[in-house]
XYZ file of C-alpha atoms in Angstrom:
557
model
C -14.632 -13.676 -30.147
C -16.050 -11.084 -27.448
C -17.119 -7.622 -27.832
C -16.214 -5.087 -25.262
C -16.337 -1.310 -24.880
C -13.501 0.511 -22.929
C -13.708 3.896 -21.320
C -11.087 6.428 -21.858
C -11.256 9.404 -19.969
C -11.320 12.914 -21.656
C -12.178 15.476 -19.085
C -12.174 15.033 -15.388
C -13.616 17.066 -12.400
C -13.335 16.580 -8.615
C -16.555 14.220 -8.783
C -17.538 14.701 -12.425
C -16.043 12.862 -15.532
C -17.146 12.608 -19.175
C -15.532 9.917 -21.220
C -15.712 8.320 -24.695
C -15.511 4.693 -25.299
C -14.499 2.618 -28.328
C -13.990 -1.001 -29.068
C -11.288 -3.100 -27.495
C -8.559 -4.265 -29.973
C -8.228 -8.028 -30.463
C -5.110 -8.596 -28.088
C -7.106 -6.628 -25.121
C -9.956 -9.214 -25.615
C -7.585 -12.089 -25.943
C -5.827 -10.856 -22.682
C -8.940 -11.069 -20.788
C -10.142 -14.643 -21.306
C -10.291 -15.654 -17.577
C -13.992 -16.247 -16.893
C -16.229 -18.141 -14.586
C -20.056 -19.115 -15.165
C -22.973 -16.824 -13.789
C -26.438 -16.687 -14.268
C -27.842 -15.489 -17.551
C -28.097 -11.830 -18.212
C -30.696 -9.932 -20.143
C -29.433 -7.721 -22.930
C -30.998 -5.413 -25.512
C -29.122 -4.997 -29.015
C -30.063 -1.489 -29.266
C -28.571 0.685 -26.592
C -26.703 -2.208 -25.113
C -24.809 -0.429 -22.044
C -21.120 0.001 -23.057
C -19.727 -1.404 -20.063
C -21.230 -4.860 -20.481
C -19.245 -7.681 -21.894
C -20.871 -9.947 -24.302
C -19.341 -13.457 -25.049
C -19.955 -15.688 -27.830
C -20.606 -19.317 -26.489
C -17.436 -21.152 -27.389
C -19.452 -24.443 -27.012
C -22.230 -23.772 -29.718
C -22.151 -25.886 -32.713
C -20.524 -24.072 -35.942
C -22.516 -22.978 -38.717
C -22.612 -25.708 -41.206
C -20.936 -25.392 -44.419
C -23.157 -24.195 -47.413
C -25.499 -22.458 -44.850
C -26.652 -19.139 -46.337
C -26.595 -15.858 -44.430
C -29.647 -13.582 -45.178
C -28.704 -10.043 -45.864
C -31.072 -7.246 -46.105
C -31.213 -5.167 -49.424
C -30.430 -1.542 -49.436
C -34.100 -0.511 -49.680
C -35.297 -2.588 -46.750
C -35.716 -0.964 -43.411
C -33.451 -2.022 -40.655
C -35.233 -4.377 -38.382
C -35.292 -3.882 -34.604
C -34.686 -7.297 -32.972
C -36.724 -8.352 -29.831
C -35.327 -8.396 -26.223
C -33.310 -11.710 -25.935
C -31.420 -13.482 -23.137
C -27.779 -14.548 -23.621
C -26.137 -17.160 -21.438
C -22.727 -15.882 -20.880
C -19.889 -15.789 -18.541
C -18.859 -13.086 -16.137
C -15.239 -12.032 -15.098
C -14.509 -13.737 -11.869
C -14.684 -11.715 -8.712
C -10.905 -12.146 -7.758
C -9.930 -10.520 -11.088
C -12.288 -7.548 -10.996
C -10.680 -4.218 -10.052
C -12.487 -1.590 -8.200
C -12.692 0.301 -11.218
C -14.432 -2.340 -13.070
C -16.856 -3.285 -10.410
C -18.121 0.188 -9.472
C -17.257 1.899 -12.852
C -15.027 4.412 -11.183
C -13.778 7.274 -13.597
C -10.056 7.694 -12.718
C -7.346 6.946 -14.993
C -5.693 3.596 -13.650
C -2.505 1.464 -14.089
C -2.332 -1.982 -13.306
C 0.617 -4.547 -12.623
C -0.053 -8.295 -12.711
C 2.047 -11.059 -10.946
C 3.413 -12.156 -14.455
C 4.964 -8.810 -15.191
C 6.119 -8.525 -11.560
C 7.956 -11.771 -12.068
C 9.282 -10.841 -15.477
C 10.447 -7.365 -14.810
C 11.190 -6.726 -10.908
C 13.615 -8.070 -8.334
C 10.587 -8.017 -5.681
C 12.397 -8.256 -2.396
C 9.528 -5.829 -0.641
C 6.114 -5.510 -1.340
C 6.627 -1.628 -2.233
C 8.931 -2.687 -5.122
C 5.982 -3.648 -7.070
C 5.115 -0.272 -7.912
C 8.267 1.581 -8.282
C 8.213 1.558 -11.966
C 4.715 2.829 -12.420
C 4.011 6.133 -13.917
C 3.465 9.278 -11.847
C 4.482 7.214 -8.547
C 7.383 7.646 -6.155
C 7.858 5.345 -3.274
C 10.745 6.688 -0.736
C 12.174 3.110 -0.064
C 15.936 4.114 1.217
C 16.677 0.509 1.676
C 15.275 -3.179 1.604
C 12.879 -3.457 4.557
C 12.564 0.101 5.201
C 9.780 0.815 7.457
C 9.406 4.367 6.729
C 8.370 4.161 2.827
C 5.497 6.770 2.166
C 4.089 7.260 -1.524
C 4.173 10.525 -3.529
C 1.684 10.630 -6.432
C 0.431 13.589 -8.471
C 0.831 16.946 -6.343
C 1.695 15.056 -3.225
C 5.377 14.396 -2.224
C 6.556 11.653 0.168
C 6.220 13.974 3.114
C 2.509 14.106 2.590
C 1.576 10.462 3.621
C -2.018 11.081 4.317
C -2.868 12.073 0.650
C -2.594 8.512 -0.473
C -4.654 5.408 0.304
C -3.249 1.848 0.281
C -5.423 -1.203 0.574
C -4.600 -4.635 0.726
C -7.773 -6.835 0.315
C -9.780 -4.180 1.787
C -7.544 -3.740 4.611
C -6.487 -0.085 4.927
C -2.755 0.132 5.175
C -2.270 3.977 5.220
C -1.510 5.315 8.570
C -3.543 8.365 8.863
C -2.124 8.770 12.407
C 0.210 11.434 11.017
C 1.064 13.324 7.932
C 4.640 12.696 7.462
C 7.490 10.011 6.495
C 7.923 8.870 9.958
C 6.830 5.872 11.729
C 3.543 7.538 12.572
C 2.570 8.526 8.856
C 4.307 5.663 6.843
C 2.021 2.998 5.351
C 2.322 -0.684 6.734
C 3.676 -2.218 3.364
C 5.402 -4.972 5.610
C 1.903 -6.556 6.651
C 1.837 -7.807 2.889
C 4.396 -10.670 1.724
C 5.796 -9.889 -1.948
C 5.025 -13.586 -2.603
C 1.201 -13.129 -1.960
C 0.539 -10.520 -4.354
C -1.611 -11.235 -7.327
C -2.099 -7.748 -8.939
C -1.982 -4.027 -7.951
C -4.150 -1.559 -9.218
C -3.273 2.384 -9.069
C -6.127 4.723 -9.409
C -4.623 8.329 -9.693
C -6.331 11.293 -8.198
C -9.654 11.974 -6.132
C -12.121 11.808 -8.938
C -14.523 9.186 -7.586
C -16.920 9.811 -4.779
C -16.294 6.188 -3.547
C -12.981 7.407 -1.859
C -12.225 9.952 0.780
C -10.324 13.168 0.349
C -7.145 11.607 1.543
C -7.311 10.051 -2.139
C -6.293 13.587 -3.370
C -2.986 11.797 -4.669
C -4.529 8.588 -5.520
C -5.442 4.954 -4.486
C -3.357 1.743 -4.468
C -5.297 -1.486 -4.289
C -3.292 -4.614 -3.487
C -5.009 -8.217 -4.375
C -3.398 -11.203 -2.961
C -3.752 -14.878 -4.242
C -6.107 -17.390 -3.029
C -5.757 -21.075 -4.541
C -7.980 -22.773 -7.066
C -6.127 -26.365 -5.979
C -3.706 -27.509 -3.687
C -0.238 -25.670 -4.099
C 2.931 -25.244 -1.981
C 5.925 -23.313 -2.911
C 9.111 -21.643 -1.608
C 11.241 -18.840 -2.748
C 14.790 -17.427 -1.680
C 16.385 -14.182 -2.669
C 19.577 -12.587 -1.981
C 21.102 -8.826 -2.666
C 24.394 -7.165 -2.162
C 25.100 -3.582 -2.560
C 28.579 -1.664 -2.302
C 28.595 1.793 -0.719
C 31.427 4.254 -0.977
C 30.851 7.984 0.377
C 33.071 10.015 2.947
C 34.661 7.573 5.398
C 32.174 4.613 4.695
C 33.228 1.938 2.592
C 31.454 -1.266 2.875
C 29.031 -3.986 1.123
C 25.791 -4.710 2.786
C 23.480 -7.684 1.966
C 20.070 -8.834 2.527
C 18.198 -12.089 2.248
C 14.619 -12.961 2.015
C 12.988 -16.550 2.383
C 9.405 -17.272 1.998
C 7.050 -20.132 1.709
C 3.457 -20.585 1.088
C 0.815 -23.557 1.412
C -2.820 -23.271 -0.003
C -5.940 -25.605 -0.961
C -9.210 -25.148 -2.152
C -11.798 -28.012 -1.251
C -15.075 -27.417 -2.868
C -16.386 -24.100 -1.826
C -13.571 -23.488 0.960
C -10.089 -22.245 0.242
C -7.180 -21.385 2.484
C -3.798 -20.101 2.239
C -0.944 -19.459 4.637
C 2.192 -17.215 3.819
C 5.276 -16.724 5.860
C 7.951 -14.414 4.682
C 11.334 -13.634 6.663
C 13.768 -10.747 5.682
C 17.063 -10.295 6.912
C 18.436 -6.625 5.674
C 21.376 -4.538 5.968
C 21.151 -0.790 5.218
C 23.899 1.731 3.903
C 24.072 4.909 6.071
C 20.625 6.780 5.953
C 21.968 9.724 7.832
C 25.383 11.567 8.273
C 26.432 13.586 11.276
C 27.436 17.041 10.575
C 28.319 20.126 12.348
C 28.207 23.795 11.336
C 31.488 25.450 11.047
C 29.873 28.492 12.261
C 29.145 26.954 15.600
C 32.559 25.809 16.303
C 34.500 27.701 18.943
C 37.784 29.121 17.567
C 40.637 28.244 19.670
C 42.844 24.970 20.585
C 40.617 23.440 23.095
C 39.421 19.722 22.574
C 41.006 16.539 21.183
C 42.572 17.564 17.801
C 41.237 14.902 15.462
C 41.474 13.986 11.727
C 38.784 12.268 9.210
C 36.234 14.835 9.116
C 34.979 15.947 5.501
C 34.433 19.550 4.686
C 31.626 20.411 2.607
C 28.273 22.457 2.311
C 24.691 21.587 3.479
C 21.765 22.123 1.081
C 21.601 26.119 2.060
C 25.313 26.154 0.908
C 26.505 26.843 4.647
C 29.832 25.505 5.468
C 29.944 22.158 7.664
C 32.040 19.154 8.827
C 30.898 15.717 7.942
C 31.957 13.967 11.088
C 30.522 10.222 10.596
C 27.707 8.160 9.436
C 24.270 7.193 11.152
C 21.218 4.879 11.036
C 23.169 1.997 9.679
C 20.206 -0.269 9.885
C 20.105 -4.288 10.411
C 16.395 -5.274 10.395
C 14.880 -8.825 10.946
C 11.436 -8.940 10.148
C 8.998 -11.947 10.131
C 5.373 -11.770 8.429
C 2.801 -14.451 8.899
C -0.579 -14.241 7.073
C -3.643 -16.652 7.287
C -6.515 -16.330 4.747
C -9.653 -18.286 4.119
C -12.409 -17.600 1.973
C -15.843 -19.665 1.646
C -18.402 -19.401 -1.284
C -21.625 -19.222 0.539
C -23.393 -19.522 -2.761
C -22.307 -19.254 -6.323
C -22.520 -15.446 -6.051
C -21.699 -14.685 -2.373
C -18.249 -14.999 -0.974
C -17.053 -14.542 2.637
C -13.329 -14.024 3.336
C -11.009 -13.552 6.395
C -7.478 -12.379 6.717
C -5.055 -12.631 9.869
C -1.490 -11.154 9.650
C 1.107 -10.616 12.007
C 4.184 -8.897 11.341
C 7.363 -8.652 13.648
C 10.238 -6.570 13.457
C 13.531 -6.447 15.489
C 15.864 -3.472 14.061
C 19.307 -2.083 15.390
C 20.636 1.302 14.102
C 24.352 1.656 14.340
C 26.656 4.824 13.975
C 30.092 5.294 12.380
C 32.645 7.855 13.444
C 35.043 9.135 11.079
C 37.003 10.900 13.407
C 40.675 9.701 14.898
C 42.817 11.261 17.391
C 45.508 13.033 15.447
C 48.193 11.962 17.954
C 47.467 8.336 18.660
C 45.140 7.382 15.655
C 42.406 6.063 18.132
C 38.656 6.375 17.411
C 36.941 9.554 18.578
C 33.367 9.508 19.083
C 32.625 11.480 22.405
C 33.832 14.577 24.128
C 34.986 18.001 22.843
C 36.994 17.876 19.442
C 39.148 20.032 17.547
C 38.716 20.385 13.682
C 40.586 23.072 11.760
C 41.226 25.219 14.840
C 37.448 25.057 15.893
C 36.214 23.222 18.785
C 32.868 20.924 18.627
C 31.113 19.075 21.305
C 30.212 15.530 20.512
C 28.197 14.802 23.616
C 25.661 17.513 24.198
C 23.293 16.909 27.121
C 20.667 14.223 26.225
C 21.535 14.200 22.492
C 24.911 12.840 21.654
C 26.030 13.243 18.167
C 26.868 9.431 17.779
C 23.896 7.481 19.163
C 22.092 4.268 17.972
C 18.791 2.690 18.571
C 16.950 -0.528 19.094
C 13.344 -1.134 17.307
C 10.850 -3.930 18.464
C 7.512 -3.996 16.605
C 4.426 -6.506 16.460
C 1.674 -5.244 14.272
C -1.468 -7.171 13.742
C -4.017 -7.001 11.004
C -7.543 -8.453 10.387
C -9.713 -8.229 7.274
C -13.230 -9.605 6.693
C -15.218 -9.287 3.413
C -18.634 -10.431 2.469
C -19.590 -9.650 -1.146
C -22.006 -10.574 -3.883
C -21.022 -10.894 -7.527
C -24.109 -11.410 -9.582
C -23.434 -9.131 -12.375
C -26.965 -8.519 -12.539
C -29.196 -5.837 -11.354
C -27.881 -5.328 -7.678
C -24.516 -6.176 -5.918
C -23.389 -5.423 -2.452
C -20.273 -5.680 -0.198
C -19.289 -5.240 3.326
C -15.640 -4.762 4.476
C -14.232 -4.433 7.939
C -10.495 -4.017 8.818
C -8.389 -3.660 11.889
C -4.665 -2.575 12.358
C -3.375 -3.050 15.939
C 0.349 -1.981 17.047
C 0.321 -4.656 19.554
C 3.974 -3.534 20.279
C 6.003 -0.503 18.891
C 8.820 0.673 20.985
C 12.176 2.435 19.808
C 14.883 2.754 22.635
C 17.864 5.124 22.382
C 20.634 5.997 24.586
C 20.995 9.688 25.588
C 24.799 9.381 26.439
C 27.661 8.871 23.962
C 28.486 5.317 22.663
C 31.379 5.075 25.052
C 29.002 5.022 28.012
C 26.001 3.646 26.222
C 27.668 0.168 25.736
C 29.608 0.134 28.728
C 26.911 -1.112 30.913
C 23.381 0.232 32.201
C 23.242 3.549 30.706
C 20.449 6.112 30.749
C 18.089 6.611 27.508
C 14.574 7.277 26.256
C 11.697 4.745 25.067
C 9.440 6.065 22.394
C 6.201 4.164 22.150
C 3.332 3.732 20.032
C 1.911 0.675 21.525
C -1.741 0.421 21.496
C -2.026 2.742 18.649
C -4.115 1.558 15.575
C -7.089 1.944 13.383
C -10.135 0.273 12.130
C -12.462 0.838 9.276
C -15.844 -0.319 8.185
C -17.338 0.087 4.609
C -20.748 -0.849 2.885
C -21.142 -0.683 -0.681
C -23.622 -1.332 -3.430
C -24.492 -0.841 -7.081
C -27.597 -0.913 -9.009
C -27.610 -1.840 -12.547
C -31.156 -1.006 -13.821
C -31.352 -2.284 -17.258
C -33.801 0.191 -18.438
C -33.059 2.687 -21.176
C -33.627 6.176 -19.265
C -31.591 8.446 -21.685
C -29.068 5.817 -21.646
C -28.172 3.403 -19.114
C -27.160 3.843 -15.657
C -25.028 2.059 -12.936
C -25.585 3.681 -9.581
C -22.988 2.975 -6.742
C -23.206 4.122 -3.440
C -21.861 3.500 0.213
C -21.040 4.065 3.835
C -17.492 4.636 5.219
C -16.403 4.858 8.774
C -12.899 4.709 10.245
C -11.582 5.708 13.781
C -7.712 5.899 14.191
C -6.216 6.074 17.865
C -2.575 7.647 18.708
C -0.829 6.700 21.834
C 2.849 7.999 21.694
C 4.531 8.774 25.115
C 8.243 8.927 25.276
C 9.803 7.761 28.733
C 13.040 8.391 30.512
C 14.685 5.254 31.566
C 17.943 4.188 33.471
C 18.702 1.370 31.231
C 18.014 1.954 27.672
C 18.654 -1.427 26.533
C 16.002 -3.197 28.588
C 14.636 -1.002 31.416
C 11.226 0.257 31.818
C 10.221 3.689 31.828
C 10.749 5.566 35.012
C 9.506 8.970 34.029
C 7.377 10.615 31.488
C 9.507 12.617 29.118
C 6.562 13.570 26.492
C 3.218 12.504 25.540
C 0.940 12.895 22.671
C -2.479 11.278 22.477
C -5.519 11.629 20.465
C -8.056 10.221 18.112
C -9.693 10.993 14.910
C -13.153 9.567 13.440
C -14.140 9.830 9.608
C -17.750 9.076 8.532
C -18.769 9.546 5.056
C -21.818 8.754 2.650
C -21.320 8.509 -1.112
C -23.286 8.072 -4.321
C -22.067 8.005 -7.929
C -23.923 7.581 -11.195
C -21.835 6.239 -14.469
C -24.363 7.082 -17.135
C -23.657 5.814 -20.615
C -25.889 8.212 -22.588
C -24.337 7.464 -25.853
C -22.727 4.395 -27.291
C -19.369 6.260 -27.230
C -19.763 8.555 -24.265
C -19.867 7.974 -20.392
C -20.703 10.812 -17.918
C -19.885 10.091 -14.431
C -21.115 12.485 -11.574
C -21.060 11.878 -7.730
C -21.019 13.342 -4.364
C -19.714 12.543 -0.959
C -20.663 13.771 2.518
C -17.884 13.341 4.726
C -17.476 14.298 8.629
C -14.038 14.336 10.320
C -13.638 14.670 13.913
C -10.529 15.074 16.087
C -11.026 14.453 19.867
C -9.323 13.554 23.172
C -5.974 15.150 22.220
C -3.323 15.700 24.430
C 0.318 17.020 24.233
C 2.727 17.084 27.361
C 6.540 18.003 27.530
């Protein structure tokens, strides 16, 4: 049997927390039986720090039958035992959460690999958290590259109010605060098959994280092998969709494989994931009835659907847009080396590629011939509408080409003793990120070389550096303290030009239509003390000094 005291927060402040603690139940203790050997820990029976885990040695010889146990009489005084050293076992580093390691005060929820396999059809990484409490992922279809998270008071249009990490690599794109390509997290750089666990910390109640954690923090931990292992996986899905004039079945497939091994102190793992996904319509082309010109001009058409928009204004639904077909490939290489029994170095290299096409569907048919109509002037119910306004046709598809590189390095100690430390660095590089779209209607766009625009984010990206430490003085100073502290640095660089081109499908940029450039830099210093001032109470106080700086900004149209 082991004994553990578990924190339960009662009151929370921005960087202040008081919580009570109580003994864990036997099922909770049995669920935490994965341990590894570490050096012995010095404990004191009186006033033992509540967060410390004490394990009875399973290998110790049992008490012989008939051995008497001495009991104190009621009139005898309580005996204060001297300081003792207990050789124990410590929770391995790979199973420690950030909350456990640094005694963070947030309310948290965890989903393990076993639970994912038993309860979730895990086609993409963000699927793993879709059933977690107080969280929303705007994943509109399998493979959606614009899938921000909403937590607590922050909705999915405020992507910069949540922080998402995978093995210390920051996946949150703080290039924007929106649900588009600039602000959406890079979920796709993590393959579903490599996830070991996900921990969600709710709210900004720890000095260890920046103000962007006002919604919460999501920490993804991926697998590393303990022996030789190899595996493969295949999934398929189908969905039917029937709305307005669209009635179709859309399918997706995912294929993945991995290879890993551990040899003495060195371990490595390679993951590959391929996704081929088709989406239902994401948008619909509409026209306000009030904008239609009364008269008989234009081609008389059928097939439009009369209705109202969210503001209850009368509209005509003309067709569907953004029917996506995305093909994604993710390559991930990871290596780890145990420098000593308590110091570990790990490195991650990832490459994600995406080739996507967004198609359109017109519901309009010539009322005389029955032919498809998707351009020019049309007449619906005695009102004329223009399907081909200059440079912004109603029906226009697009082509997306993306390559993202990710790097992460982590060096940390895990003595479980007086002092532990950690150094983390990460880099996300948008090596290629372009979206091509025509500025003419589909009749001309696919007839040959046609003009269009190229929206680029190539060269954008960000890097982060974090240094952390935790001091556990095993001295009773009105209770026991665990003091954590650290330094954070990040630099985001945005390069977002839009070019005019004579050939939207394959041509280069001929002239600049608009441009957005800029950089932001954050530096933060923090310290936090988790004080167990009573057996059943914990008080956490901390502070963070942070400087955010935006510079080299430029906008042109």
